[in-house]
Amino acid sequence: MRCCFAPMEGITGKRYREVHAAFYPGIDRYCLPFLTPTEAHRLTPQQVRELDPGPLDRARLLPQVLTKSADDFVWFASVLAELGYSEVNLNLGCPSGTVVSKGKGAGLLRDPDALRRFLDEIFLRSPLPISVKTRIGLESESEFGPILALLCAYPLRALCIHPRTRRELYTGSVHLHAFARAAETAPFPLCYNGNLFTPASVHRIEEAFPGLQSVMLGRGMLADPALVVRCRGGSRSRETLLAFHEALSGRCLADLHPNQAVLPKFKELWLWLSLLFPDDGTWKRMKKCRTWTEFYPLTQRLLRDAPMLPEADFSRLGQSPVQP
Ligand SMILES: Cc1cc2nc3c(=O)[nH]c(=O)nc-3n(C[C@H](O)[C@H](O)[C@H](O)COP(=O)(O)O)c2cc1C
């Protein structure tokens, strides 16, 4: 089974993925957090940096585009082709209010006719094969039938499904029946994404869908960066987690302001990483820190001294791993 690291805007950018890949083997592909083409059709300095593959082979990176404009998509795909990428991923899932109100991300699922016109153009003109990451609808699971039928009419390189609606954001349980429907009918390789927080949940999905090409792991990997290693029969080690955290913070501190940039980034990361440790009040204190100097010793307290839970405790956020 191929394992893909989910794109997570604000967290799994270039620094995170390069440090992760250096410490934790087993991810076949890192999907880049969405990139939005500029109207001027020029990459921003941040996009240039993000698309620099660094030590990773480009084949292990999957750039993702967020747009509703076929011209912008095709321009971006051409740039990716020039840079040596071999596939472009279309975001049909972003649930954020500002994105959806502009008709992008999951907002593209609102109007099937407009989506068809968009897909007609990009599949005709894209210089690169296109894969899609989608939700199953905006408001209700019942929207998925027509969406799936529409997608099945195009030669997708692959389809990754997060079986929730836009309304559900990342909460509640996933709709495995909707995914099962896709597994029965889709003529292209499928990737399952959603609430794979433990090796057991990954194995359950593998058993339930034997024809599956890949799984995409998101929050489970942020909470336990060794999840992929454990899915492949290895184990988690405190020393590796410490070294990973040290390398990631070192890399961020070398480039960014400790309090204005590194601290907020690490608070986002620790929202998930804290689930790996018993809730002893440290994370509550970490959230209140105003400086990196206050924050860092609390990370060390958990990483060095606190017991590690066998599995990250997602129930604290009202989530549970998939159980088909
Ligand atoms: C903070 C955050 C940022 C995300 N950014 C993106 C993104 O840039 N592109 C995308 O397709 N999905 C994005 N997602 C969705 C994840 O890729 C994934 O679909 C979602 O977390 C469900 O998978 P999981 O249950 O394994 O976490 C984001 C999710 C979170 C929580």
Coordinates of C-alpha atoms and ligand atoms in Angstrom, one line a residue:
M1 CA 0.0 0.0 0.0
R2 CA 1.3 3.4 -0.9
C3 CA 1.3 6.1 1.8
C4 CA 0.9 9.7 1.0
F5 CA 1.3 12.6 3.5
A6 CA -1.7 14.8 3.4
P7 CA -1.3 18.5 2.4
M8 CA -1.8 20.7 5.5
E9 CA -1.6 24.3 4.8
G10 CA 0.5 26.2 7.3
I11 CA 2.1 23.1 8.7
T12 CA 3.5 20.6 6.1
G13 CA 5.4 23.0 3.9
K14 CA 8.9 22.5 2.6
R15 CA 10.7 22.7 6.0
Y16 CA 8.3 20.2 7.7
R17 CA 8.4 17.6 4.8
E18 CA 12.1 17.7 4.4
V19 CA 12.8 17.2 8.1
H20 CA 10.1 14.6 8.3
A21 CA 11.5 12.6 5.3
A22 CA 15.0 12.8 6.9
F23 CA 13.8 11.1 10.1
Y24 CA 10.9 8.9 9.1
P25 CA 11.1 6.7 6.1
G26 CA 8.0 5.2 4.4
I27 CA 6.1 8.1 2.9
D28 CA 5.8 7.5 -0.9
R29 CA 4.5 11.0 -1.6
Y30 CA 4.2 14.3 0.1
C31 CA 1.3 16.3 -1.2
L32 CA 2.1 20.0 -1.1
P33 CA -0.3 22.3 0.7
F34 CA -2.4 24.1 -1.9
L35 CA -0.8 26.8 -4.1
T36 CA -3.0 29.5 -5.6
P37 CA -2.0 30.8 -9.1
T38 CA -1.5 34.5 -9.3
E39 CA -3.5 36.6 -11.8
A40 CA -0.2 37.9 -13.2
H41 CA 0.8 34.3 -13.9
R42 CA 4.1 34.7 -12.1
L43 CA 5.2 32.5 -9.2
T44 CA 5.5 34.3 -5.9
P45 CA 8.9 34.0 -4.1
Q46 CA 7.2 31.8 -1.5
Q47 CA 5.9 29.5 -4.3
V48 CA 9.3 29.3 -5.9
R49 CA 10.7 28.2 -2.5
E50 CA 7.9 25.7 -1.9
L51 CA 8.4 24.1 -5.3
D52 CA 12.1 23.7 -4.9
P53 CA 12.3 20.0 -4.3
G54 CA 15.4 20.3 -2.1
P55 CA 16.8 16.8 -1.2
L56 CA 13.6 15.0 -2.2
D57 CA 13.1 13.5 -5.6
R58 CA 10.3 15.5 -7.5
A59 CA 8.5 12.1 -8.0
R60 CA 7.9 12.1 -4.2
L61 CA 6.2 15.5 -4.3
L62 CA 2.7 16.2 -5.5
P63 CA 2.0 19.9 -6.0
Q64 CA -1.7 20.9 -5.5
V65 CA -3.5 23.8 -7.1
L66 CA -6.5 25.7 -5.7
T67 CA -8.3 27.6 -8.5
K68 CA -11.6 27.7 -10.4
S69 CA -10.0 29.3 -13.5
A70 CA -9.0 26.8 -16.2
D71 CA -6.5 29.3 -17.7
D72 CA -4.8 29.7 -14.3
F73 CA -4.8 25.9 -13.8
V74 CA -3.2 25.3 -17.2
W75 CA -0.6 28.0 -16.6
F76 CA 0.3 26.6 -13.3
A77 CA 0.5 23.0 -14.7
S78 CA 2.8 24.3 -17.4
V79 CA 5.1 25.8 -14.9
L80 CA 5.1 22.6 -12.9
A81 CA 6.0 20.7 -16.1
E82 CA 8.9 23.0 -16.8
L83 CA 10.1 22.5 -13.3
G84 CA 10.1 18.7 -13.8
Y85 CA 7.0 17.7 -12.0
S86 CA 5.0 14.8 -13.5
E87 CA 1.5 15.3 -12.0
V88 CA -0.7 18.1 -10.7
N89 CA -3.4 17.8 -8.1
L90 CA -6.6 19.7 -8.1
N91 CA -8.1 20.7 -4.8
L92 CA -11.9 20.1 -4.7
G93 CA -12.0 19.8 -0.9
C94 CA -10.9 23.0 0.9
P95 CA -13.8 23.9 3.2
S96 CA -12.7 27.3 4.3
G97 CA -15.4 30.0 4.1
T98 CA -13.4 32.5 2.1
V99 CA -12.3 29.8 -0.4
V100 CA -15.8 28.2 -0.8
S101 CA -17.5 31.6 -1.2
K102 CA -15.2 32.3 -4.2
G103 CA -16.3 29.0 -5.8
K104 CA -12.9 27.4 -5.2
G105 CA -11.9 24.2 -3.4
A106 CA -15.1 22.4 -2.2
G107 CA -17.0 25.5 -3.6
L108 CA -16.4 23.9 -7.1
L109 CA -18.7 21.1 -6.1
R110 CA -21.7 23.5 -5.8
D111 CA -22.4 23.7 -9.6
P112 CA -21.9 20.5 -11.5
D113 CA -22.3 22.2 -14.9
A114 CA -19.6 24.8 -14.1
L115 CA -17.4 22.0 -12.7
R116 CA -17.9 20.0 -16.0
R117 CA -16.8 23.0 -18.1
F118 CA -13.8 23.6 -15.9
L119 CA -12.8 19.9 -16.1
D120 CA -13.4 19.8 -19.9
E121 CA -10.9 22.6 -20.4
I122 CA -8.2 21.5 -18.0
F123 CA -8.2 17.9 -19.1
L124 CA -8.0 19.1 -22.7
R125 CA -5.2 21.6 -22.1
S126 CA -3.1 20.5 -19.1
P127 CA 0.4 19.5 -20.1
L128 CA 0.5 17.2 -17.0
P129 CA -1.7 14.3 -15.9
I130 CA -4.2 15.5 -13.3
S131 CA -5.2 13.9 -10.0
V132 CA -8.0 15.2 -7.8
K133 CA -8.5 15.5 -4.1
T134 CA -12.2 15.8 -3.3
R135 CA -14.9 15.8 -0.6
I136 CA -18.2 14.0 -1.2
G137 CA -20.3 17.2 -1.4
L138 CA -21.1 20.5 0.1
E139 CA -24.1 19.9 2.3
S140 CA -25.0 16.2 2.0
E141 CA -23.6 12.8 1.2
S142 CA -26.4 12.5 -1.4
E143 CA -24.5 14.9 -3.7
F144 CA -21.7 12.4 -4.2
G145 CA -23.4 10.2 -6.8
P146 CA -23.4 12.9 -9.5
I147 CA -20.0 14.2 -8.5
L148 CA -18.5 10.7 -8.8
A149 CA -20.2 10.1 -12.1
L150 CA -18.8 13.4 -13.4
L151 CA -15.2 12.7 -12.3
C152 CA -15.4 9.2 -13.7
A153 CA -15.9 10.7 -17.2
Y154 CA -12.3 12.1 -17.1
P155 CA -8.9 10.3 -17.3
L156 CA -7.8 11.1 -13.8
R157 CA -4.3 10.0 -12.8
A158 CA -5.8 9.2 -9.4
L159 CA -8.7 10.3 -7.1
C160 CA -8.2 11.0 -3.4
I161 CA -11.4 11.1 -1.5
H162 CA -11.9 12.6 2.0
P163 CA -15.4 11.2 2.6
R164 CA -16.9 14.1 4.4
T165 CA -19.0 17.0 3.2
R166 CA -17.8 20.6 3.3
R167 CA -20.4 21.3 6.0
E168 CA -18.7 18.6 8.2
L169 CA -15.3 20.3 7.9
Y170 CA -13.0 17.7 9.7
T171 CA -15.6 16.6 12.4
G172 CA -17.8 13.7 13.0
S173 CA -17.3 10.3 11.4
V174 CA -16.3 9.7 7.8
H175 CA -18.8 8.3 5.3
L176 CA -17.3 5.0 4.4
H177 CA -20.3 4.0 2.3
A178 CA -19.7 6.8 0.0
F179 CA -16.0 5.7 -0.4
A180 CA -17.2 2.1 -1.0
R181 CA -19.3 3.4 -3.9
A182 CA -16.3 5.0 -5.5
A183 CA -14.2 1.8 -4.9
E184 CA -16.9 -0.1 -6.9
T185 CA -17.1 2.2 -9.8
A186 CA -14.0 4.4 -10.3
P187 CA -12.0 3.5 -13.4
F188 CA -8.8 5.1 -12.0
P189 CA -6.6 4.5 -8.9
L190 CA -8.2 5.6 -5.6
C191 CA -6.7 7.0 -2.5
Y192 CA -8.5 7.0 0.9
N193 CA -8.1 9.9 3.3
G194 CA -9.7 10.5 6.7
N195 CA -9.3 9.6 10.3
L196 CA -6.4 7.1 9.8
F197 CA -4.9 7.8 13.2
T198 CA -3.5 4.4 14.1
P199 CA -1.9 1.5 12.2
A200 CA -5.0 -0.6 13.0
S201 CA -7.2 1.9 11.3
V202 CA -4.9 1.9 8.2
H203 CA -5.0 -1.9 8.1
R204 CA -8.8 -1.9 8.4
I205 CA -9.1 0.3 5.4
E206 CA -6.6 -1.9 3.5
E207 CA -8.7 -5.0 4.3
A208 CA -12.0 -3.3 3.5
F209 CA -10.8 -2.0 0.1
P210 CA -8.3 -4.5 -1.3
G211 CA -8.0 -2.7 -4.7
L212 CA -7.0 0.6 -3.1
Q213 CA -3.8 2.1 -4.5
S214 CA -2.9 4.4 -1.5
V215 CA -3.9 5.9 1.7
M216 CA -3.3 9.5 2.7
L217 CA -2.4 10.3 6.3
G218 CA -2.9 13.8 7.7
R219 CA -3.6 14.7 11.4
G220 CA -2.5 11.2 12.5
M221 CA 1.0 11.9 11.1
L222 CA 1.1 15.4 12.8
A223 CA 0.3 13.7 16.1
D224 CA 2.7 10.8 15.7
P225 CA 5.2 11.5 12.9
A226 CA 6.2 7.8 13.2
L227 CA 2.7 6.6 12.2
V228 CA 3.9 5.6 8.7
V229 CA 6.9 3.7 10.2
R230 CA 4.5 1.9 12.5
C231 CA 2.1 1.1 9.7
R232 CA 5.0 -0.6 8.0
G233 CA 5.9 -2.7 11.0
G234 CA 8.4 -0.5 12.7
S235 CA 8.1 1.3 16.0
R236 CA 8.1 4.8 17.4
S237 CA 11.2 6.0 19.4
R238 CA 11.4 8.9 21.8
E239 CA 14.9 9.7 20.6
T240 CA 13.8 10.0 17.0
L241 CA 10.9 12.2 18.0
L242 CA 13.2 14.5 20.0
A243 CA 15.7 14.7 17.1
F244 CA 12.9 15.4 14.6
H245 CA 11.6 18.2 16.8
E246 CA 15.0 19.6 17.3
A247 CA 15.8 19.6 13.6
L248 CA 12.5 21.2 12.7
S249 CA 12.7 23.9 15.3
G250 CA 16.3 24.6 14.4
R251 CA 15.4 24.9 10.7
C252 CA 12.5 27.3 11.4
L253 CA 14.6 29.4 13.8
A254 CA 17.3 29.8 11.2
D255 CA 14.8 31.4 8.8
L256 CA 12.0 32.9 10.8
H257 CA 11.4 35.2 13.7
P258 CA 11.1 33.1 16.9
N259 CA 8.1 34.8 18.5
Q260 CA 6.3 36.2 15.5
A261 CA 6.6 33.2 13.2
V262 CA 8.1 30.1 14.8
L263 CA 5.9 30.2 17.9
P264 CA 2.6 30.4 16.1
K265 CA 3.7 27.6 13.7
F266 CA 4.7 25.3 16.6
K267 CA 1.5 26.0 18.4
E268 CA -0.4 24.7 15.4
L269 CA 1.9 21.7 15.3
W270 CA 1.6 21.0 19.0
L271 CA -2.2 21.1 18.8
W272 CA -1.7 17.7 17.3
L273 CA 1.6 16.5 18.8
S274 CA 0.3 17.1 22.3
L275 CA -2.3 14.3 21.7
L276 CA 0.6 11.8 22.0
F277 CA 1.1 12.7 25.7
P278 CA -1.3 12.4 28.6
D279 CA -3.2 15.7 29.2
D280 CA -1.3 17.0 32.3
G281 CA -2.0 20.7 31.6
T282 CA 1.3 21.4 29.8
W283 CA -0.4 22.0 26.4
K284 CA -2.8 24.5 28.1
R285 CA 0.3 26.3 29.4
M286 CA 2.0 26.1 26.0
K287 CA -1.0 27.7 24.3
K288 CA -0.6 30.8 26.5
C289 CA 3.1 31.3 25.9
R290 CA 4.0 34.6 24.4
T291 CA 7.6 33.8 23.5
W292 CA 9.6 30.9 22.1
T293 CA 11.8 31.1 25.2
E294 CA 8.8 30.3 27.3
F295 CA 7.4 27.7 24.9
Y296 CA 10.4 25.6 24.1
P297 CA 11.1 24.2 27.6
L298 CA 7.5 23.0 27.8
T299 CA 8.0 21.1 24.6
Q300 CA 11.1 19.5 26.1
R301 CA 9.2 18.6 29.3
L302 CA 6.7 16.5 27.2
L303 CA 9.2 15.1 24.7
R304 CA 11.8 14.1 27.3
D305 CA 9.9 13.3 30.5
A306 CA 6.2 12.6 29.8
P307 CA 5.0 9.1 29.1
M308 CA 4.0 8.6 25.4
L309 CA 0.6 7.1 24.8
P310 CA 0.3 4.0 22.7
E311 CA -1.8 6.0 20.2
A312 CA -2.4 9.7 20.0
D313 CA -5.6 10.6 21.9
F314 CA -7.8 12.1 19.3
S315 CA -10.9 11.8 21.5
R316 CA -9.7 15.0 23.2
L317 CA -10.7 16.7 19.9
G318 CA -13.9 14.7 19.6
Q319 CA -12.4 12.4 16.9
S320 CA -11.9 8.7 16.6
P321 CA -9.8 6.6 14.2
V322 CA -11.7 4.9 11.4
Q323 CA -13.4 1.6 12.3
P324 CA -15.1 0.1 9.3
Ligands
LIG1 C1 -4.5 22.6 9.2 C2 -5.0 21.9 8.0 C3 -4.6 22.3 6.7 C4 -5.0 21.6 5.6 N1 -4.6 22.0 4.3 C5 -5.0 21.4 3.2 C6 -4.5 21.7 1.9 O1 -3.7 22.6 1.7 N2 -5.0 21.0 0.8 C7 -5.9 19.9 1.0 O2 -6.2 19.3 0.0 N3 -6.3 19.6 2.2 C8 -5.9 20.2 3.3 N4 -6.3 19.8 4.5 C9 -7.0 18.5 4.6 C10 -6.1 17.4 4.9 O3 -5.2 17.2 3.7 C11 -6.9 16.1 5.1 O4 -7.7 15.9 4.0 C12 -7.7 16.1 6.4 O5 -6.9 16.5 7.5 C13 -8.4 14.8 6.6 O6 -7.4 13.7 6.8 P1 -6.9 13.2 8.2 O7 -8.2 12.7 8.9 O8 -5.9 12.1 8.0 O9 -6.3 14.4 8.9 C14 -5.9 20.5 5.7 C15 -6.3 20.1 7.0 C16 -5.9 20.7 8.1 C17 -6.3 20.2 9.5

